[in-house]
PDB file of C-alpha atoms and ligand atoms in Angstrom:
ATOM      1  CA  MET A1265    -150.036  71.979 175.640  1.00 96.00           C
ATOM      2  CA  HIS A1266    -149.138  69.761 178.611  1.00 97.00           C
ATOM      3  CA  GLU A1267    -150.537  66.219 178.432  1.00 97.00           C
ATOM      4  CA  TYR A1268    -150.549  63.654 181.230  1.00 97.00           C
ATOM      5  CA  PRO A1269    -151.680  60.029 181.628  1.00 97.00           C
ATOM      6  CA  SER A1270    -154.047  60.940 184.425  1.00 97.00           C
ATOM      7  CA  ALA A1271    -156.315  63.734 185.556  1.00 97.00           C
ATOM      8  CA  SER A1272    -154.506  64.031 188.878  1.00 97.00           C
ATOM      9  CA  GLU A1273    -151.139  64.497 187.172  1.00 98.00           C
ATOM     10  CA  ALA A1274    -152.634  67.184 184.954  1.00 98.00           C
ATOM     11  CA  ALA A1275    -154.144  68.860 188.017  1.00 98.00           C
ATOM     12  CA  ALA A1276    -150.831  68.743 189.875  1.00 98.00           C
ATOM     13  CA  ALA A1277    -149.027  70.352 186.942  1.00 98.00           C
ATOM     14  CA  CYS A1278    -151.766  72.948 186.513  1.00 98.00           C
ATOM     15  CA  SER A1279    -151.572  73.781 190.212  1.00 98.00           C
ATOM     16  CA  GLY A1280    -147.808  74.222 190.001  1.00 98.00           C
ATOM     17  CA  ARG A1281    -148.059  76.562 187.038  1.00 98.00           C
ATOM     18  CA  LEU A1282    -151.001  78.469 188.515  1.00 98.00           C
ATOM     19  CA  LEU A1283    -149.172  79.104 191.784  1.00 98.00           C
ATOM     20  CA  GLU A1284    -146.003  80.087 189.918  1.00 98.00           C
ATOM     21  CA  LEU A1285    -147.964  82.728 188.010  1.00 98.00           C
ATOM     22  CA  LEU A1286    -149.650  83.959 191.190  1.00 98.00           C
ATOM     23  CA  ARG A1287    -146.327  84.175 193.055  1.00 98.00           C
ATOM     24  CA  HIS A1288    -144.984  86.266 190.178  1.00 98.00           C
ATOM     25  CA  ALA A1289    -148.018  88.545 190.449  1.00 98.00           C
ATOM     26  CA  VAL A1290    -147.502  88.968 194.187  1.00 98.00           C
ATOM     27  CA  ALA A1291    -143.827  89.749 193.601  1.00 98.00           C
ATOM     28  CA  GLN A1292    -144.751  92.323 190.959  1.00 98.00           C
ATOM     29  CA  ARG A1293    -147.809  93.945 192.510  1.00 97.00           C
ATOM     30  CA  GLY A1294    -148.044  92.741 196.089  1.00 98.00           C
ATOM     31  CA  THR A1295    -151.291  90.943 195.396  1.00 98.00           C
ATOM     32  CA  ALA A1296    -152.752  88.423 192.952  1.00 98.00           C
ATOM     33  CA  THR A1297    -156.159  87.730 191.497  1.00 99.00           C
ATOM     34  CA  LEU A1298    -157.470  84.338 190.411  1.00 99.00           C
ATOM     35  CA  ALA A1299    -160.769  83.250 188.899  1.00 99.00           C
ATOM     36  CA  VAL A1300    -161.533  79.541 189.121  1.00 98.00           C
ATOM     37  CA  SER A1301    -164.062  77.407 187.294  1.00 98.00           C
ATOM     38  CA  GLY A1302    -166.383  74.837 188.778  1.00 97.00           C
ATOM     39  CA  GLY A1303    -167.687  71.443 187.832  1.00 92.00           C
ATOM     40  CA  SER A1304    -165.704  68.451 189.070  1.00 91.00           C
ATOM     41  CA  THR A1305    -162.142  68.763 187.729  1.00 95.00           C
ATOM     42  CA  PRO A1306    -161.271  71.810 189.863  1.00 97.00           C
ATOM     43  CA  MET A1307    -161.604  69.611 192.942  1.00 97.00           C
ATOM     44  CA  LEU A1308    -158.407  67.848 191.844  1.00 98.00           C
ATOM     45  CA  LEU A1309    -156.746  71.229 191.346  1.00 98.00           C
ATOM     46  CA  PHE A1310    -157.778  72.453 194.798  1.00 98.00           C
ATOM     47  CA  GLN A1311    -156.468  69.270 196.401  1.00 98.00           C
ATOM     48  CA  GLU A1312    -153.057  70.081 194.923  1.00 98.00           C
ATOM     49  CA  MET A1313    -153.107  73.802 195.705  1.00 98.00           C
ATOM     50  CA  VAL A1314    -153.759  73.273 199.416  1.00 98.00           C
ATOM     51  CA  ASN A1315    -150.382  71.541 199.764  1.00 98.00           C
ATOM     52  CA  SER A1316    -148.492  74.714 198.871  1.00 98.00           C
ATOM     53  CA  ASP A1317    -147.143  77.388 201.203  1.00 97.00           C
ATOM     54  CA  PHE A1318    -148.610  80.134 199.064  1.00 98.00           C
ATOM     55  CA  PRO A1319    -149.306  83.368 201.004  1.00 98.00           C
ATOM     56  CA  TRP A1320    -153.078  83.123 200.637  1.00 98.00           C
ATOM     57  CA  ASP A1321    -153.570  86.504 202.322  1.00 98.00           C
ATOM     58  CA  ASN A1322    -152.120  88.025 199.134  1.00 98.00           C
ATOM     59  CA  LEU A1323    -154.732  86.428 196.874  1.00 98.00           C
ATOM     60  CA  ARG A1324    -158.218  87.535 195.945  1.00 98.00           C
ATOM     61  CA  LEU A1325    -160.378  84.705 194.644  1.00 99.00           C
ATOM     62  CA  PHE A1326    -163.181  85.047 192.116  1.00 99.00           C
ATOM     63  CA  PHE A1327    -165.302  82.601 190.113  1.00 99.00           C
ATOM     64  CA  VAL A1328    -165.319  82.149 186.349  1.00 99.00           C
ATOM     65  CA  ASP A1329    -168.932  81.131 186.663  1.00 98.00           C
ATOM     66  CA  GLU A1330    -171.473  79.984 189.212  1.00 98.00           C
ATOM     67  CA  ARG A1331    -174.686  78.104 189.190  1.00 98.00           C
ATOM     68  CA  CYS A1332    -177.647  80.137 190.422  1.00 98.00           C
ATOM     69  CA  VAL A1333    -178.095  78.083 193.562  1.00 98.00           C
ATOM     70  CA  PRO A1334    -177.479  78.824 197.261  1.00 98.00           C
ATOM     71  CA  PRO A1335    -173.864  78.573 198.469  1.00 98.00           C
ATOM     72  CA  ASP A1336    -174.545  75.327 200.327  1.00 98.00           C
ATOM     73  CA  ASP A1337    -176.112  73.603 197.336  1.00 98.00           C
ATOM     74  CA  ASP A1338    -174.058  70.666 196.072  1.00 97.00           C
ATOM     75  CA  GLN A1339    -174.174  72.296 192.625  1.00 97.00           C
ATOM     76  CA  SER A1340    -172.475  75.455 193.904  1.00 98.00           C
ATOM     77  CA  ASN A1341    -169.000  76.147 192.508  1.00 98.00           C
ATOM     78  CA  TYR A1342    -168.350  78.289 195.569  1.00 98.00           C
ATOM     79  CA  ARG A1343    -169.213  75.321 197.808  1.00 98.00           C
ATOM     80  CA  LEU A1344    -166.742  73.155 195.852  1.00 98.00           C
ATOM     81  CA  ALA A1345    -163.987  75.707 196.441  1.00 98.00           C
ATOM     82  CA  ARG A1346    -164.957  76.229 200.058  1.00 98.00           C
ATOM     83  CA  GLU A1347    -164.957  72.546 200.950  1.00 98.00           C
ATOM     84  CA  HIS A1348    -161.771  71.558 199.075  1.00 98.00           C
ATOM     85  CA  PHE A1349    -159.703  74.729 199.246  1.00 98.00           C
ATOM     86  CA  LEU A1350    -160.886  77.730 201.265  1.00 98.00           C
ATOM     87  CA  LYS A1351    -161.654  75.899 204.510  1.00 98.00           C
ATOM     88  CA  VAL A1352    -158.564  73.720 204.154  1.00 98.00           C
ATOM     89  CA  VAL A1353    -156.099  76.621 203.958  1.00 98.00           C
ATOM     90  CA  GLY A1354    -158.037  79.070 206.121  1.00 98.00           C
ATOM     91  CA  PHE A1355    -158.530  81.420 203.179  1.00 98.00           C
ATOM     92  CA  PRO A1356    -159.694  84.854 204.389  1.00 98.00           C
ATOM     93  CA  ASP A1357    -163.428  85.214 203.668  1.00 98.00           C
ATOM     94  CA  SER A1358    -162.934  88.905 202.880  1.00 98.00           C
ATOM     95  CA  HIS A1359    -160.715  87.930 199.938  1.00 98.00           C
ATOM     96  CA  VAL A1360    -163.358  85.767 198.304  1.00 98.00           C
ATOM     97  CA  VAL A1361    -165.678  87.445 195.801  1.00 98.00           C
ATOM     98  CA  ARG A1362    -168.405  84.908 195.169  1.00 98.00           C
ATOM     99  CA  VAL A1363    -171.436  85.089 192.956  1.00 98.00           C
ATOM    100  CA  LYS A1364    -174.551  85.255 195.146  1.00 98.00           C
ATOM    101  CA  GLY A1365    -176.222  82.319 193.504  1.00 98.00           C
ATOM    102  CA  GLU A1366    -179.052  82.526 196.002  1.00 98.00           C
ATOM    103  CA  LEU A1367    -180.285  85.756 194.398  1.00 98.00           C
ATOM    104  CA  PRO A1368    -182.414  85.976 191.279  1.00 98.00           C
ATOM    105  CA  PRO A1369    -179.928  85.485 188.401  1.00 98.00           C
ATOM    106  CA  GLU A1370    -179.986  89.044 187.084  1.00 98.00           C
ATOM    107  CA  ASN A1371    -179.492  90.420 190.607  1.00 98.00           C
ATOM    108  CA  GLY A1372    -176.673  87.958 191.254  1.00 98.00           C
ATOM    109  CA  ALA A1373    -174.965  89.021 188.044  1.00 98.00           C
ATOM    110  CA  LYS A1374    -175.370  92.726 188.803  1.00 98.00           C
ATOM    111  CA  GLU A1375    -173.989  92.326 192.321  1.00 98.00           C
ATOM    112  CA  TYR A1376    -171.067  90.262 191.023  1.00 99.00           C
ATOM    113  CA  VAL A1377    -170.193  92.906 188.439  1.00 98.00           C
ATOM    114  CA  ALA A1378    -170.390  95.592 191.124  1.00 98.00           C
ATOM    115  CA  ALA A1379    -168.151  93.576 193.457  1.00 98.00           C
ATOM    116  CA  ILE A1380    -165.595  93.024 190.675  1.00 98.00           C
ATOM    117  CA  ARG A1381    -165.637  96.697 189.737  1.00 98.00           C
ATOM    118  CA  GLU A1382    -165.073  97.636 193.369  1.00 98.00           C
ATOM    119  CA  SER A1383    -162.339  95.063 193.935  1.00 98.00           C
ATOM    120  CA  PHE A1384    -160.418  96.077 190.786  1.00 98.00           C
ATOM    121  CA  GLU A1385    -161.252  99.771 191.244  1.00 98.00           C
ATOM    122  CA  LEU A1386    -162.445  99.886 187.645  1.00 98.00           C
ATOM    123  CA  ALA A1387    -163.218 103.038 185.723  1.00 96.00           C
ATOM    124  CA  VAL A1388    -166.533 103.119 183.893  1.00 94.00           C
ATOM    125  CA  GLY A1389    -166.366 100.653 181.006  1.00 96.00           C
ATOM    126  CA  GLY A1390    -163.179  99.063 182.311  1.00 98.00           C
ATOM    127  CA  LEU A1391    -162.550  95.317 182.413  1.00 98.00           C
ATOM    128  CA  PRO A1392    -160.812  93.493 185.277  1.00 98.00           C
ATOM    129  CA  ILE A1393    -157.420  92.034 184.424  1.00 98.00           C
ATOM    130  CA  PHE A1394    -157.096  88.787 186.363  1.00 98.00           C
ATOM    131  CA  ASP A1395    -153.610  87.416 186.877  1.00 98.00           C
ATOM    132  CA  VAL A1396    -154.909  83.915 186.201  1.00 98.00           C
ATOM    133  CA  VAL A1397    -158.184  82.583 184.887  1.00 98.00           C
ATOM    134  CA  GLN A1398    -158.541  78.815 185.280  1.00 98.00           C
ATOM    135  CA  LEU A1399    -160.921  77.341 182.720  1.00 98.00           C
ATOM    136  CA  GLY A1400    -162.461  73.969 182.042  1.00 98.00           C
ATOM    137  CA  LEU A1401    -163.851  72.444 178.882  1.00 98.00           C
ATOM    138  CA  GLY A1402    -167.210  70.792 178.592  1.00 98.00           C
ATOM    139  CA  PRO A1403    -167.831  67.786 176.338  1.00 97.00           C
ATOM    140  CA  ASP A1404    -169.838  70.150 174.125  1.00 97.00           C
ATOM    141  CA  GLY A1405    -167.010  72.642 173.812  1.00 97.00           C
ATOM    142  CA  HIS A1406    -168.297  75.137 176.360  1.00 98.00           C
ATOM    143  CA  THR A1407    -166.068  76.980 178.772  1.00 98.00           C
ATOM    144  CA  ALA A1408    -167.113  79.088 181.717  1.00 98.00           C
ATOM    145  CA  SER A1409    -170.861  79.209 181.165  1.00 98.00           C
ATOM    146  CA  LEU A1410    -170.473  80.165 177.534  1.00 98.00           C
ATOM    147  CA  PHE A1411    -172.414  77.387 175.869  1.00 97.00           C
ATOM    148  CA  PRO A1412    -172.939  76.591 172.191  1.00 97.00           C
ATOM    149  CA  GLY A1413    -175.570  78.870 170.712  1.00 96.00           C
ATOM    150  CA  GLY A1414    -175.320  81.233 173.671  1.00 95.00           C
ATOM    151  CA  GLU A1415    -175.878  84.949 173.274  1.00 96.00           C
ATOM    152  CA  TRP A1416    -172.636  86.256 174.780  1.00 97.00           C
ATOM    153  CA  GLY A1417    -169.993  84.704 172.529  1.00 95.00           C
ATOM    154  CA  GLY A1418    -169.458  87.892 170.562  1.00 96.00           C
ATOM    155  CA  ASP A1419    -169.422  90.229 173.538  1.00 98.00           C
ATOM    156  CA  ARG A1420    -166.089  91.892 174.361  1.00 97.00           C
ATOM    157  CA  THR A1421    -167.122  94.709 176.706  1.00 98.00           C
ATOM    158  CA  GLY A1422    -169.207  93.102 179.449  1.00 98.00           C
ATOM    159  CA  ILE A1423    -167.837  91.772 182.734  1.00 98.00           C
ATOM    160  CA  ALA A1424    -170.394  89.118 183.703  1.00 98.00           C
ATOM    161  CA  ALA A1425    -173.942  88.128 182.898  1.00 98.00           C
ATOM    162  CA  ALA A1426    -176.728  85.767 183.903  1.00 98.00           C
ATOM    163  CA  VAL A1427    -177.352  83.101 181.279  1.00 98.00           C
ATOM    164  CA  TRP A1428    -180.077  80.458 180.957  1.00 98.00           C
ATOM    165  CA  VAL A1429    -178.464  77.091 180.199  1.00 96.00           C
ATOM    166  CA  GLU A1430    -181.113  74.968 178.508  1.00 93.00           C
ATOM    167  CA  LYS A1431    -179.263  71.676 178.728  1.00 92.00           C
ATOM    168  CA  MET A1432    -178.651  72.171 182.433  1.00 92.00           C
ATOM    169  CA  GLY A1433    -182.131  73.528 183.100  1.00 95.00           C
ATOM    170  CA  ASN A1434    -180.722  76.312 185.246  1.00 97.00           C
ATOM    171  CA  TYR A1435    -179.389  79.822 185.222  1.00 98.00           C
ATOM    172  CA  ARG A1436    -175.735  80.587 185.715  1.00 98.00           C
ATOM    173  CA  VAL A1437    -173.675  83.740 186.127  1.00 98.00           C
ATOM    174  CA  THR A1438    -170.555  83.759 183.976  1.00 98.00           C
ATOM    175  CA  LEU A1439    -167.595  85.974 183.262  1.00 98.00           C
ATOM    176  CA  LEU A1440    -167.811  87.200 179.710  1.00 98.00           C
ATOM    177  CA  PRO A1441    -165.336  86.743 176.829  1.00 98.00           C
ATOM    178  CA  GLY A1442    -163.695  90.157 177.169  1.00 98.00           C
ATOM    179  CA  VAL A1443    -162.648  89.335 180.727  1.00 98.00           C
ATOM    180  CA  LEU A1444    -161.322  85.888 179.805  1.00 98.00           C
ATOM    181  CA  LEU A1445    -159.296  87.444 176.973  1.00 97.00           C
ATOM    182  CA  ALA A1446    -157.987  90.335 179.105  1.00 97.00           C
ATOM    183  CA  ALA A1447    -156.469  88.099 181.779  1.00 98.00           C
ATOM    184  CA  ARG A1448    -152.691  87.931 182.074  1.00 98.00           C
ATOM    185  CA  ALA A1449    -152.850  84.123 181.886  1.00 98.00           C
ATOM    186  CA  ARG A1450    -155.419  81.473 180.962  1.00 98.00           C
ATOM    187  CA  LEU A1451    -154.987  77.907 182.142  1.00 98.00           C
ATOM    188  CA  PHE A1452    -157.307  75.193 180.843  1.00 98.00           C
ATOM    189  CA  LEU A1453    -157.529  72.069 182.978  1.00 98.00           C
ATOM    190  CA  VAL A1454    -159.214  69.283 181.018  1.00 98.00           C
ATOM    191  CA  ALA A1455    -159.741  65.730 182.209  1.00 97.00           C
ATOM    192  CA  GLY A1456    -161.835  62.796 181.140  1.00 94.00           C
ATOM    193  CA  GLU A1457    -162.280  60.712 178.027  1.00 94.00           C
ATOM    194  CA  ASP A1458    -165.561  62.515 177.387  1.00 95.00           C
ATOM    195  CA  LYS A1459    -163.631  65.679 176.471  1.00 97.00           C
ATOM    196  CA  LYS A1460    -161.593  64.096 173.666  1.00 96.00           C
ATOM    197  CA  ALA A1461    -163.806  65.067 170.738  1.00 97.00           C
ATOM    198  CA  ALA A1462    -164.415  68.564 172.048  1.00 98.00           C
ATOM    199  CA  LEU A1463    -160.698  69.142 172.644  1.00 98.00           C
ATOM    200  CA  GLU A1464    -159.837  68.029 169.128  1.00 97.00           C
ATOM    201  CA  ALA A1465    -162.555  70.245 167.622  1.00 97.00           C
ATOM    202  CA  VAL A1466    -161.647  73.258 169.756  1.00 97.00           C
ATOM    203  CA  LEU A1467    -157.948  73.064 168.972  1.00 96.00           C
ATOM    204  CA  HIS A1468    -157.810  71.666 165.459  1.00 96.00           C
ATOM    205  CA  GLY A1469    -161.264  71.901 163.953  1.00 96.00           C
ATOM    206  CA  PRO A1470    -162.608  74.787 161.915  1.00 96.00           C
ATOM    207  CA  VAL A1471    -163.114  77.951 163.926  1.00 95.00           C
ATOM    208  CA  ASN A1472    -166.752  78.107 164.908  1.00 96.00           C
ATOM    209  CA  VAL A1473    -167.009  79.913 168.224  1.00 96.00           C
ATOM    210  CA  ASP A1474    -170.777  79.646 168.277  1.00 97.00           C
ATOM    211  CA  GLU A1475    -170.561  75.866 168.246  1.00 97.00           C
ATOM    212  CA  TYR A1476    -167.355  75.691 170.317  1.00 97.00           C
ATOM    213  CA  PRO A1477    -167.255  78.699 172.673  1.00 97.00           C
ATOM    214  CA  ALA A1478    -163.935  77.558 174.156  1.00 98.00           C
ATOM    215  CA  GLN A1479    -162.448  78.690 170.830  1.00 97.00           C
ATOM    216  CA  ILE A1480    -163.235  82.277 171.875  1.00 96.00           C
ATOM    217  CA  VAL A1481    -160.247  81.881 174.184  1.00 95.00           C
ATOM    218  CA  ALA A1482    -158.344  78.981 172.661  1.00 93.00           C
ATOM    219  CA  ARG A1483    -158.136  80.209 169.086  1.00 82.00           C
ATOM    220  CA  ASP A1484    -157.657  83.892 169.733  1.00 74.00           C
ATOM    221  CA  ASP A1485    -154.101  85.174 169.232  1.00 81.00           C
ATOM    222  CA  ILE A1486    -153.495  85.127 172.949  1.00 87.00           C
ATOM    223  CA  GLU A1487    -151.509  82.789 175.099  1.00 92.00           C
ATOM    224  CA  VAL A1488    -153.359  79.826 176.574  1.00 97.00           C
ATOM    225  CA  GLU A1489    -151.861  76.915 178.500  1.00 98.00           C
ATOM    226  CA  TRP A1490    -153.546  73.515 178.424  1.00 98.00           C
ATOM    227  CA  PHE A1491    -153.193  70.885 181.127  1.00 98.00           C
ATOM    228  CA  VAL A1492    -154.818  67.738 179.789  1.00 98.00           C
ATOM    229  CA  GLY A1493    -155.125  64.439 181.601  1.00 97.00           C
ATOM    230  CA  GLN A1494    -156.739  61.134 180.673  1.00 87.00           C
ATOM    231  CA  VAL A1495    -158.266  62.421 177.451  1.00 84.00           C
TER     232      VAL A1495
HETATM  233  C1  6PG B1144    -169.119  74.750 185.572  1.00 91.66           C
HETATM  234  C2  6PG B1144    -167.814  75.073 184.940  1.00 91.66           C
HETATM  235  C3  6PG B1144    -167.781  74.559 183.549  1.00 91.66           C
HETATM  236  C4  6PG B1144    -166.722  73.491 183.575  1.00 91.66           C
HETATM  237  C5  6PG B1144    -166.883  72.525 182.452  1.00 91.66           C
HETATM  238  C6  6PG B1144    -165.955  71.339 182.660  1.00 91.66           C
HETATM  239  O1  6PG B1144    -169.664  75.571 186.309  1.00 91.66           O
HETATM  240  O2  6PG B1144    -169.563  73.603 185.353  1.00 91.66           O
HETATM  241  O3  6PG B1144    -167.360  76.307 185.090  1.00 91.66           O
HETATM  242  O4  6PG B1144    -167.509  75.453 182.531  1.00 91.66           O
HETATM  243  O5  6PG B1144    -165.445  74.095 183.531  1.00 91.66           O
HETATM  244  O6  6PG B1144    -168.228  72.083 182.440  1.00 91.66           O
HETATM  245  O7  6PG B1144    -166.317  70.738 183.857  1.00 91.66           O
HETATM  246  P1  6PG B1144    -165.407  69.550 184.441  1.00 91.66           P
HETATM  247  O8  6PG B1144    -164.035  70.089 184.490  1.00 91.66           O
HETATM  248  O9  6PG B1144    -165.974  69.263 185.782  1.00 91.66           O
HETATM  249  O10 6PG B1144    -165.563  68.424 183.482  1.00 91.66           O
END
């Protein structure tokens, strides 16, 4: 648990750790894989990452989740990454595996799963092992697009799925719990006073993954690193 007085300090620390893990992956395997979340906090992370001399050609970038909107929509997580990270560092387009939010949700999910399977050269039934998965935390305890009362909290074999998010009034495509748990590293970046209650409940409250899906990751017996600012 790394706590900071501000969101930007938490983002800077998270960026440093994320890039350290990715450099290690490149040193070990010649390439690295990263899945990033969306929302607003990742913008702070991207603004830190772009200042590094990381060999971006050795990275393949994926998305933890995506809103089912076109890539130029201001709700698009891909657009957030493109504007604050990909365009800034000249990230190779061929190394970005985005969710085609412009497609009907089920089609977008199917194509994303197929693209992940191809990129990781997965056997049938296999799960991708990301070097780093960067997660956020919603004020309601969601992470990725695994929301309270959602249907995928207990799944451990799927790669990604389209989910209807009632409170957001839209569909999203999200990586599923098995993928988040299989990653070599999970970094939560959490910022904002509005996350305080959720963070306390997720970390120290009774385990109730249906009510607090972030506990699927945070309370499992796997390693998770938290970068928390201004909470
Ligand atoms: C999304 C994210 C989502 C996010 C949390 C926290 O698509 O919105 O993937 O799970 O991580 O909602 O969002 P903030 O970090 O912007 O508060």
